[in-house]
Coordinates of C-alpha atoms (C1' of nucleotides) in Angstrom, one line a residue:
Chain M
M1 CA 115.0 -26.1 226.8
T2 CA 112.0 -25.2 224.4
T3 CA 113.6 -24.3 221.8
D4 CA 115.9 -25.1 218.8
G5 CA 119.0 -27.2 219.3
S6 CA 118.2 -27.8 222.8
P7 CA 119.8 -31.1 224.5
G8 CA 116.5 -32.5 224.5
Q9 CA 116.0 -35.3 227.6
G10 CA 116.4 -38.8 225.7
L11 CA 119.7 -40.2 224.9
H12 CA 119.2 -39.7 221.7
S13 CA 119.9 -36.1 222.3
R14 CA 122.5 -36.2 225.1
V15 CA 125.3 -38.4 222.6
L16 CA 124.2 -36.2 219.6
D17 CA 124.9 -32.6 221.2
T18 CA 128.0 -34.2 223.2
L19 CA 129.2 -35.5 220.1
G20 CA 128.5 -32.6 218.3
L21 CA 129.9 -30.1 220.4
A22 CA 132.8 -31.8 220.4
I23 CA 133.3 -32.2 216.3
T24 CA 132.3 -28.0 215.7
A25 CA 134.7 -27.4 219.1
G26 CA 137.6 -29.2 217.1
D27 CA 138.4 -32.8 219.4
H28 CA 137.8 -33.6 216.6
R29 CA 139.2 -32.9 213.4
P30 CA 138.4 -32.9 210.6
G31 CA 139.7 -36.1 209.0
S32 CA 139.7 -38.3 212.0
V33 CA 137.5 -41.0 212.0
L34 CA 135.1 -42.3 215.0
R35 CA 134.3 -45.7 215.5
T36 CA 130.3 -46.5 216.5
D37 CA 131.3 -49.1 218.5
E38 CA 133.8 -47.3 220.2
I39 CA 131.2 -44.1 220.1
A40 CA 128.8 -46.9 222.3
E41 CA 130.9 -48.0 224.2
R42 CA 131.8 -44.4 225.2
F43 CA 128.4 -43.0 226.0
D44 CA 127.4 -46.7 227.0
A45 CA 124.2 -46.5 224.3
S46 CA 123.9 -49.0 222.0
R47 CA 124.1 -49.2 218.8
T48 CA 121.0 -48.0 217.1
V49 CA 121.5 -45.1 219.3
V50 CA 124.9 -44.0 217.9
R51 CA 123.8 -44.9 214.2
E52 CA 120.9 -43.2 214.8
V53 CA 123.5 -39.7 215.8
V54 CA 125.7 -40.4 212.8
R55 CA 123.1 -40.1 210.8
V56 CA 121.8 -37.1 212.4
L57 CA 125.4 -35.4 211.5
E58 CA 125.7 -36.6 208.9
S59 CA 122.8 -34.8 207.6
M60 CA 124.9 -32.1 209.5
R61 CA 127.6 -32.5 207.0
L62 CA 129.9 -32.9 210.2
V63 CA 130.9 -36.5 209.2
E64 CA 130.7 -38.7 206.8
S65 CA 130.5 -42.8 207.3
R66 CA 131.9 -44.9 204.5
R67 CA 132.5 -48.7 205.1
R68 CA 135.1 -50.1 206.1
V69 CA 137.0 -46.9 206.9
G70 CA 134.4 -45.8 209.7
V71 CA 133.0 -42.0 210.6
T72 CA 134.9 -39.3 209.4
V73 CA 135.1 -35.6 210.3
R74 CA 134.3 -33.5 207.4
P75 CA 136.6 -30.6 205.9
T76 CA 135.0 -27.2 208.1
D77 CA 133.9 -25.8 204.9
E78 CA 131.4 -28.8 204.3
W79 CA 129.5 -28.3 206.9
N80 CA 126.0 -27.4 207.5
V81 CA 126.4 -23.7 209.1
Y82 CA 122.9 -22.6 208.4
D83 CA 121.5 -25.8 210.9
P84 CA 120.4 -23.9 214.2
R85 CA 122.4 -26.6 216.3
V86 CA 124.9 -26.3 214.3
I87 CA 124.7 -22.6 215.1
V88 CA 124.4 -22.8 218.7
W89 CA 127.8 -25.1 219.2
R90 CA 129.5 -23.3 217.9
L91 CA 128.8 -20.0 219.6
A92 CA 129.4 -22.2 222.7
G93 CA 132.7 -23.7 221.4
T94 CA 136.3 -22.1 220.9
D95 CA 135.7 -20.9 217.6
R96 CA 132.9 -18.3 218.9
P97 CA 134.7 -14.9 217.3
R98 CA 134.5 -15.9 213.8
Q99 CA 131.4 -16.9 214.4
L100 CA 129.4 -14.2 215.8
R101 CA 132.0 -12.2 212.9
S102 CA 129.9 -14.4 210.2
L103 CA 126.8 -14.2 211.6
T104 CA 126.7 -10.1 212.0
V105 CA 128.1 -10.2 208.0
L106 CA 124.8 -11.6 207.3
R107 CA 123.1 -10.6 209.4
S108 CA 124.0 -6.8 207.5
A109 CA 123.3 -8.2 204.1
V110 CA 120.0 -9.6 204.9
E111 CA 118.3 -7.2 207.1
P112 CA 118.6 -3.9 205.4
V113 CA 116.5 -5.7 202.7
A114 CA 114.2 -7.3 204.8
A115 CA 113.3 -4.0 206.2
G116 CA 112.9 -3.1 202.6
L117 CA 110.1 -5.3 201.9
A118 CA 108.5 -4.8 205.1
A119 CA 107.7 -1.5 204.7
T120 CA 105.7 -2.5 201.5
L121 CA 104.0 -5.4 203.0
A122 CA 104.2 -5.1 206.7
T123 CA 100.2 -5.7 208.5
P124 CA 99.1 -3.2 210.5
E125 CA 99.2 -4.9 213.1
Q126 CA 102.7 -6.0 212.4
C127 CA 103.2 -2.6 212.4
A128 CA 101.7 -1.7 216.3
E129 CA 104.1 -4.4 217.1
L130 CA 107.5 -4.0 216.1
T131 CA 107.2 0.6 217.3
E132 CA 105.4 -1.7 220.7
A133 CA 108.8 -3.2 220.5
A134 CA 111.0 0.2 219.3
L135 CA 109.4 1.9 222.0
G136 CA 109.7 -0.9 224.5
M137 CA 114.0 -0.7 223.6
V138 CA 113.7 3.5 224.5
R139 CA 112.1 2.6 227.7
T140 CA 115.0 -0.1 229.0
S141 CA 117.4 1.7 227.2
R142 CA 118.8 3.2 230.7
G143 CA 119.7 1.8 234.3
H144 CA 120.8 -1.5 233.3
Q145 CA 117.8 -3.0 232.3
L146 CA 120.0 -5.2 229.5
D147 CA 117.3 -8.1 230.6
G148 CA 114.4 -6.3 228.8
Y149 CA 116.0 -4.0 226.4
L150 CA 117.8 -7.9 224.8
R151 CA 114.3 -8.9 224.9
H152 CA 112.7 -5.8 222.9
D153 CA 115.9 -6.0 220.6
I154 CA 115.6 -9.5 219.4
A155 CA 111.6 -9.0 219.2
F156 CA 112.4 -6.2 216.9
H157 CA 114.4 -7.8 214.7
R158 CA 112.2 -10.9 214.6
I159 CA 109.6 -9.0 213.5
V160 CA 111.1 -7.2 211.0
L161 CA 112.5 -10.1 209.1
N162 CA 109.0 -12.1 209.3
A163 CA 107.4 -9.2 208.0
S164 CA 109.5 -9.7 205.1
G165 CA 107.8 -12.1 203.6
N166 CA 110.1 -14.2 203.1
E167 CA 110.3 -17.3 204.4
M168 CA 114.3 -17.4 204.0
F169 CA 115.0 -14.8 205.9
A170 CA 112.4 -15.6 208.7
R171 CA 114.1 -18.2 209.7
L172 CA 117.2 -16.2 210.3
G173 CA 115.4 -15.0 213.5
D174 CA 116.6 -17.7 215.6
V175 CA 119.9 -16.6 214.6
V176 CA 120.3 -13.1 215.1
A177 CA 118.3 -14.2 218.6
A178 CA 121.2 -16.4 219.8
V179 CA 123.9 -13.2 218.1
L180 CA 122.3 -10.0 219.9
T181 CA 122.0 -12.5 223.1
G182 CA 125.4 -13.7 222.6
R183 CA 126.6 -10.1 222.5
T184 CA 124.6 -8.7 225.7
R185 CA 126.2 -11.6 227.6
H186 CA 129.6 -11.1 226.7
E187 CA 130.6 -7.6 226.2
V188 CA 128.7 -4.4 226.8
M189 CA 127.3 -6.0 230.3
F190 CA 128.5 -2.8 232.2
H191 CA 127.5 0.5 229.7
D192 CA 123.8 1.4 228.7
P193 CA 123.0 1.1 225.0
D194 CA 124.1 2.8 222.3
P195 CA 121.5 6.1 222.8
A196 CA 122.0 6.1 218.7
A197 CA 121.3 2.9 217.8
V198 CA 118.4 3.0 220.0
T199 CA 116.6 5.7 217.9
L200 CA 117.6 4.1 214.1
H201 CA 115.4 1.6 215.4
V202 CA 112.9 3.7 216.4
Q203 CA 113.5 5.3 213.0
V204 CA 113.1 2.0 211.4
A205 CA 109.5 1.2 212.9
E206 CA 108.4 4.5 211.8
A207 CA 109.3 4.2 208.2
V208 CA 108.7 0.7 208.2
R209 CA 104.9 2.4 209.3
E210 CA 104.7 5.0 206.7
G211 CA 105.9 2.2 204.0
D212 CA 109.4 4.1 203.2
A213 CA 111.0 1.1 201.8
A214 CA 114.0 3.3 200.8
R215 CA 114.7 5.1 204.2
A216 CA 113.3 1.6 206.4
E217 CA 116.2 -0.2 204.4
A218 CA 118.9 2.7 204.6
L219 CA 118.5 3.1 208.1
T220 CA 118.6 -0.4 209.0
R221 CA 122.3 -0.6 207.1
Q222 CA 123.3 1.8 209.8
I223 CA 122.5 -0.7 212.8
A224 CA 124.2 -2.4 210.7
V225 CA 127.5 -1.1 210.5
G226 CA 127.1 -0.1 213.9
A227 CA 126.7 -4.0 214.8
L228 CA 129.5 -4.7 212.7
E229 CA 132.5 -1.2 214.1
E230 CA 131.2 -3.2 217.9
L231 CA 132.4 -6.0 216.1
D232 CA 135.7 -4.8 215.6
V233 CA 136.5 -2.7 219.1
L234 CA 135.7 -5.8 221.2
A235 CA 136.8 -8.7 218.5
P236 CA 140.1 -9.8 217.4
Chain C
M1 CA 125.9 -39.0 193.5
T2 CA 128.9 -36.8 194.4
T3 CA 127.2 -34.0 196.2
D4 CA 124.8 -32.5 198.2
G5 CA 121.1 -33.4 198.5
S6 CA 121.7 -36.0 195.9
P7 CA 120.1 -40.1 195.9
G8 CA 122.8 -41.8 196.8
Q9 CA 122.6 -45.5 196.0
G10 CA 121.2 -47.0 199.4
L11 CA 118.1 -48.2 201.0
H12 CA 118.5 -44.6 203.9
S13 CA 118.5 -42.4 201.3
R14 CA 116.2 -43.4 199.2
V15 CA 113.8 -43.8 201.8
L16 CA 114.6 -40.2 202.9
D17 CA 114.1 -38.6 199.9
T18 CA 111.0 -40.4 198.9
L19 CA 109.7 -39.2 202.0
G20 CA 111.3 -35.5 202.0
L21 CA 110.0 -35.0 198.9
A22 CA 106.6 -36.1 199.6
I23 CA 106.5 -33.7 202.6
T24 CA 107.8 -30.7 201.2
A25 CA 105.3 -31.4 197.9
G26 CA 102.6 -31.0 200.3
D27 CA 101.8 -34.9 200.0
H28 CA 101.6 -34.8 203.8
R29 CA 100.2 -32.3 205.6
P30 CA 101.2 -30.2 208.7
G31 CA 99.9 -32.1 211.5
S32 CA 99.2 -35.0 209.8
V33 CA 101.0 -38.2 211.5
L34 CA 102.9 -40.9 209.4
R35 CA 103.3 -44.3 211.5
T36 CA 107.0 -45.9 211.3
D37 CA 105.7 -49.3 210.9
E38 CA 103.5 -47.8 208.2
I39 CA 106.3 -46.6 206.0
A40 CA 108.3 -49.6 206.9
E41 CA 105.4 -51.7 205.5
R42 CA 105.3 -49.0 202.6
F43 CA 109.0 -49.0 201.8
D44 CA 109.8 -52.4 202.5
A45 CA 112.1 -51.7 205.0
S46 CA 112.8 -52.8 208.5
R47 CA 112.1 -50.3 211.1
T48 CA 115.6 -49.2 211.9
V49 CA 116.1 -47.7 208.6
V50 CA 113.0 -45.7 208.9
R51 CA 113.6 -44.4 212.4
E52 CA 117.6 -43.4 211.6
V53 CA 114.9 -41.6 208.0
V54 CA 112.7 -39.8 210.8
R55 CA 115.5 -38.3 212.9
V56 CA 116.9 -37.0 210.2
L57 CA 113.8 -35.3 209.1
E58 CA 113.3 -34.5 212.6
S59 CA 116.6 -33.0 212.2
M60 CA 115.4 -31.1 209.0
R61 CA 112.5 -30.1 211.6
L62 CA 110.4 -31.3 208.9
V63 CA 108.4 -33.1 211.2
E64 CA 108.4 -34.3 215.3
S65 CA 108.3 -38.3 216.3
R66 CA 106.8 -38.1 219.9
R67 CA 105.7 -41.3 221.7
R68 CA 102.7 -42.9 221.5
V69 CA 101.4 -40.2 218.6
G70 CA 103.5 -40.6 215.9
V71 CA 105.6 -38.5 213.5
T72 CA 103.8 -35.4 213.1
V73 CA 104.3 -33.1 210.0
R74 CA 105.7 -29.9 211.1
P75 CA 104.3 -26.3 209.8
T76 CA 106.0 -25.0 207.2
D77 CA 107.4 -21.9 208.4
E78 CA 109.3 -24.4 211.4
W79 CA 111.3 -26.2 208.3
N80 CA 114.8 -26.0 208.3
V81 CA 114.6 -24.1 204.8
Y82 CA 118.6 -23.7 204.2
D83 CA 119.1 -27.3 204.4
P84 CA 120.4 -28.3 200.5
R85 CA 118.6 -31.4 201.0
V86 CA 115.1 -29.5 201.5
I87 CA 115.9 -27.1 199.2
V88 CA 116.4 -29.4 196.3
W89 CA 113.6 -31.2 197.2
R90 CA 111.5 -27.7 197.2
L91 CA 112.6 -26.5 194.2
A92 CA 112.1 -30.2 192.2
G93 CA 108.8 -30.1 194.0
T94 CA 105.0 -28.1 193.9
D95 CA 105.7 -25.1 195.2
R96 CA 108.8 -23.8 193.5
P97 CA 107.8 -20.9 191.6
R98 CA 107.6 -19.3 195.3
Q99 CA 110.7 -21.6 196.2
L100 CA 112.7 -19.7 193.4
R101 CA 111.2 -16.3 194.5
S102 CA 112.6 -16.7 197.9
L103 CA 115.9 -17.8 197.5
T104 CA 116.0 -15.2 194.8
V105 CA 115.6 -12.3 196.9
L106 CA 118.2 -14.3 199.2
R107 CA 120.7 -14.2 196.5
S108 CA 119.6 -10.0 196.3
A109 CA 120.4 -9.3 199.3
V110 CA 123.5 -11.1 199.8
E111 CA 125.0 -11.5 196.6
P112 CA 126.0 -7.9 196.7
V113 CA 127.0 -6.9 200.0
A114 CA 129.6 -10.4 198.9
A115 CA 130.7 -8.9 196.1
G116 CA 132.0 -5.4 198.2
L117 CA 133.9 -7.5 200.0
A118 CA 135.3 -10.2 197.3
A119 CA 136.3 -6.7 196.1
T120 CA 139.2 -6.3 199.3
L121 CA 139.5 -10.1 200.3
A122 CA 140.5 -11.7 196.8
T123 CA 143.5 -12.9 195.9
P124 CA 145.4 -12.4 192.5
E125 CA 144.3 -16.3 191.6
Q126 CA 140.4 -15.4 192.3
C127 CA 140.8 -12.6 190.8
A128 CA 142.2 -14.4 187.4
E129 CA 139.5 -17.2 188.0
L130 CA 136.1 -14.3 188.1
T131 CA 137.5 -12.7 185.0
E132 CA 138.0 -16.0 183.6
A133 CA 134.7 -17.5 184.2
A134 CA 133.4 -13.8 183.2
L135 CA 135.4 -14.2 179.6
G136 CA 133.9 -17.9 179.4
M137 CA 130.8 -15.8 180.1
V138 CA 130.8 -13.4 176.8
R139 CA 132.1 -16.2 174.5
T140 CA 129.0 -18.4 175.2
S141 CA 126.4 -15.9 175.5
R142 CA 125.5 -16.1 171.6
G143 CA 124.2 -18.7 169.6
H144 CA 122.6 -21.2 171.9
Q145 CA 125.4 -22.4 174.0
L146 CA 122.8 -22.3 177.5
D147 CA 125.2 -25.0 179.1
G148 CA 128.6 -23.6 179.0
Y149 CA 126.9 -20.1 179.3
L150 CA 125.2 -21.3 182.8
R151 CA 128.4 -23.1 183.9
H152 CA 130.3 -20.2 183.7
D153 CA 127.7 -17.9 185.4
I154 CA 127.3 -20.5 188.5
A155 CA 131.3 -20.6 188.8
F156 CA 131.4 -16.2 189.2
H157 CA 128.9 -16.2 191.2
R158 CA 130.5 -19.3 193.1
I159 CA 133.7 -17.6 193.0
V160 CA 132.4 -14.4 194.7
L161 CA 131.0 -15.9 197.5
N162 CA 134.0 -17.8 198.3
A163 CA 136.0 -14.8 197.9
S164 CA 133.8 -12.9 200.4
G165 CA 135.6 -15.3 202.9
N166 CA 132.4 -15.3 205.2
E167 CA 131.5 -19.1 205.2
M168 CA 128.0 -18.2 205.4
F169 CA 127.6 -16.8 202.2
A170 CA 130.6 -19.2 200.8
R171 CA 127.7 -22.2 201.8
L172 CA 124.7 -20.8 199.5
G173 CA 127.4 -21.3 196.9
D174 CA 125.3 -24.6 196.0
V175 CA 121.6 -22.2 196.4
V176 CA 123.0 -20.1 193.7
A177 CA 123.9 -22.9 191.5
A178 CA 120.4 -24.9 191.8
V179 CA 118.6 -21.5 191.0
L180 CA 120.7 -20.4 188.0
T181 CA 120.3 -24.1 187.0
G182 CA 116.0 -24.1 187.7
R183 CA 116.1 -20.6 185.7
T184 CA 118.0 -21.8 182.7
R185 CA 116.4 -25.5 182.2
H186 CA 112.6 -24.0 182.8
E187 CA 112.4 -20.9 180.7
V188 CA 114.7 -19.0 178.8
M189 CA 115.5 -22.3 176.6
F190 CA 115.2 -20.2 173.7
H191 CA 116.9 -16.8 173.8
D192 CA 120.6 -15.5 174.9
P193 CA 121.1 -14.5 177.9
D194 CA 120.6 -10.8 178.4
P195 CA 123.5 -9.0 176.5
A196 CA 123.7 -6.0 179.6
A197 CA 123.6 -8.6 182.3
V198 CA 126.9 -10.3 180.6
T199 CA 127.9 -6.7 180.7
L200 CA 127.3 -6.1 184.3
H201 CA 129.8 -9.2 184.7
V202 CA 132.6 -8.6 183.2
Q203 CA 132.4 -5.4 185.2
V204 CA 131.9 -6.7 188.6
A205 CA 135.4 -8.9 187.7
E206 CA 136.6 -5.6 187.1
A207 CA 135.6 -3.5 190.2
V208 CA 136.6 -7.0 192.0
R209 CA 140.5 -6.8 190.3
E210 CA 140.4 -3.0 191.2
G211 CA 139.5 -3.6 194.3
D212 CA 136.4 -1.1 194.2
A213 CA 133.9 -2.2 196.7
A214 CA 131.2 0.0 196.5
R215 CA 130.9 -0.3 192.9
A216 CA 131.6 -3.9 193.0
E217 CA 128.7 -4.1 195.0
A218 CA 126.9 -1.2 193.4
L219 CA 126.9 -4.1 189.5
T220 CA 126.2 -6.4 191.4
R221 CA 122.8 -4.7 193.2
Q222 CA 122.0 -4.2 189.6
I223 CA 122.3 -8.1 188.3
A224 CA 119.8 -9.3 191.6
V225 CA 117.5 -5.9 190.5
G226 CA 117.4 -7.9 186.8
A227 CA 116.7 -11.9 187.9
L228 CA 114.3 -10.5 190.2
E229 CA 112.6 -8.5 187.6
E230 CA 112.7 -11.5 185.4
L231 CA 111.5 -13.5 188.0
D232 CA 108.9 -11.4 188.4
V233 CA 108.1 -12.1 184.1
L234 CA 108.1 -15.0 184.2
A235 CA 106.8 -16.4 187.5
P236 CA 103.1 -15.5 190.0
Chain W
dA1 C1' 81.0 -33.6 236.1
dA2 C1' 85.0 -33.3 238.1
dG3 C1' 89.4 -36.0 239.2
dC4 C1' 92.2 -39.9 239.5
dC5 C1' 93.8 -44.8 237.6
dT6 C1' 94.6 -48.1 234.0
dA7 C1' 95.3 -50.0 229.9
dT8 C1' 96.5 -48.8 225.2
dT9 C1' 99.3 -47.8 221.4
dA10 C1' 103.2 -46.3 219.4
dA11 C1' 107.6 -45.0 220.1
dG12 C1' 112.3 -45.6 222.9
dT13 C1' 116.2 -48.6 223.5
dA14 C1' 118.8 -53.0 223.3
dC15 C1' 120.7 -57.1 222.0
dG16 C1' 122.5 -60.5 218.3
dA17 C1' 122.8 -61.6 213.6
dC18 C1' 124.0 -61.4 209.0
dG19 C1' 125.0 -58.8 204.4
dT20 C1' 127.5 -56.3 202.0
dA21 C1' 131.1 -52.6 200.6
dT22 C1' 136.0 -51.7 201.0
dT23 C1' 140.5 -52.1 201.9
dC24 C1' 145.0 -53.8 202.5
dA25 C1' 148.5 -57.2 202.1
dA26 C1' 150.0 -61.8 200.0
dG27 C1' 150.7 -64.2 196.3
dT28 C1' 151.1 -64.8 191.1
dG29 C1' 153.0 -63.9 186.9
dG30 C1' 154.8 -61.4 183.8
Chain F
dC1 C1' 160.7 -55.7 190.1
dC2 C1' 156.7 -53.8 189.4
dA3 C1' 151.5 -54.7 188.2
dC4 C1' 147.9 -57.5 188.4
dT5 C1' 144.9 -60.3 191.3
dT6 C1' 142.9 -62.5 194.7
dG7 C1' 141.6 -63.0 198.7
dA8 C1' 140.7 -62.2 204.2
dA9 C1' 139.4 -58.9 207.6
dT10 C1' 136.9 -54.8 208.9
dA11 C1' 133.5 -51.7 209.7
dC12 C1' 129.4 -50.0 208.4
dG13 C1' 124.2 -51.4 206.6
dT14 C1' 120.1 -54.0 207.4
dC15 C1' 117.2 -57.2 209.7
dG16 C1' 114.1 -58.7 213.7
dT17 C1' 113.2 -59.1 218.0
dA18 C1' 112.1 -58.0 222.6
dC19 C1' 111.7 -54.7 226.5
dT20 C1' 110.7 -49.7 228.2
dT21 C1' 108.9 -45.5 228.5
dA22 C1' 106.1 -41.9 227.9
dA23 C1' 101.1 -40.4 226.6
dT24 C1' 96.7 -40.6 225.6
dA25 C1' 92.3 -42.7 225.3
dG26 C1' 88.4 -44.4 228.5
dG27 C1' 86.6 -46.0 232.4
dC28 C1' 85.8 -46.0 237.4
dT29 C1' 85.6 -43.5 241.2
dT30 C1' 84.3 -39.8 244.2

DNA sequence: AAGCCTATTAAGTACGACGTATTCAAGTGG
DNA sequence: CCACTTGAATACGTCGTACTTAATAGGCTT
């Protein structure tokens, strides 16, 4: 509720969220048109509010508004798939598996490089936090403490991304959090996390602490490979 | 006018562009507040238009609008730095060097992985286009044909990103285009492109055509290293 | 001095009007 | 019969005003 693509309270947020979810879920096919008045009536909102919502959807490149024709849904490959709200919508919608795969592949590309940079740029404080997160993962890796494990896992990857010193990487923290959360909440509710993965995280923290960029990168790449393989088993 | 973060024609676009540019350039510091009525007067626009603009800026997480207080500029590290318009604004603004570096680092992480995927997923047609682009680079790499070279360079990287089959990668085509354009338009207006880089592009096309994922990835990583080194020479 | 209450402020929402570009179709001429 | 022009219809774009709501500041009470 506090962060990102949260529903919010106002009328605007409600309409935006509902419409965005419907579009990304495919309820309105690319090419189909919506009329502002229709939307206004459907949500019992004024045209003012609907227009503002449309402008935001337009900025996400989900739709295009043209005179005399209406608000047309754009082709999928033109969407701003990096917008946090779009990501949330798509993860909640029908093509969630595809989205999860896309994001995991993106992670597998970005995180190793981020870890390598972090190894040379991380402050002592960040190193301490990273070690703490890794130890937290170890502590919670047994006995169905998936909640706590997830929390430390997210913290770990967020710290690495932040410590990389690259703002573009840092902004992917929310994405990683969404992916990890989604994974936990769907599949592995039964068995504990893979011990090998836990070990790898500890080793990454170690490598970062020692400033060994190559090792941090290689180890993180192994984590990524594991995540991709896990996805291959579970997703179509 | 046709693509991305282009000014457009309407009043809305004009106000949005001017305000977005001003904010990203640091004319309005994070924490400072803007009032809707002020903006409306400043641009001689109605409150309606300004409100729609503010909603879009809010969706980019550049600002936050709160009752009784106004529109406050958010901290830099909360901005949606992946929004094409934000990227364009920042590339046109004062911290252009920092932005160029961030984007190049992102490229260096993503493009090698994308090339590896492309090697196994590219269609024959895409392979042909890729080869054609590489050959175009060779043809235009001598004799101050920087315009043509840039065009083929952009095409090359765009094809690789598209052929990777990952929508997140594909959407970075515009970013790469912006970076390459920016690089050409600023520094190397004098000497021809590095012959080694040209050769690497040809070899990448070759590797993709042959389905050699590891080689395509490694070669693209070399291109990325070159781009980073080039940046070190020119930027602070 | 601490806490409550009220007035103020600026955004949120709504409605009605007119401007304007774009489309479609009828009509005209070749 | 086809191509072009012209006009009407349409749905977004912009505007102004009025009212509502939430957050803040400042004064009042205890």
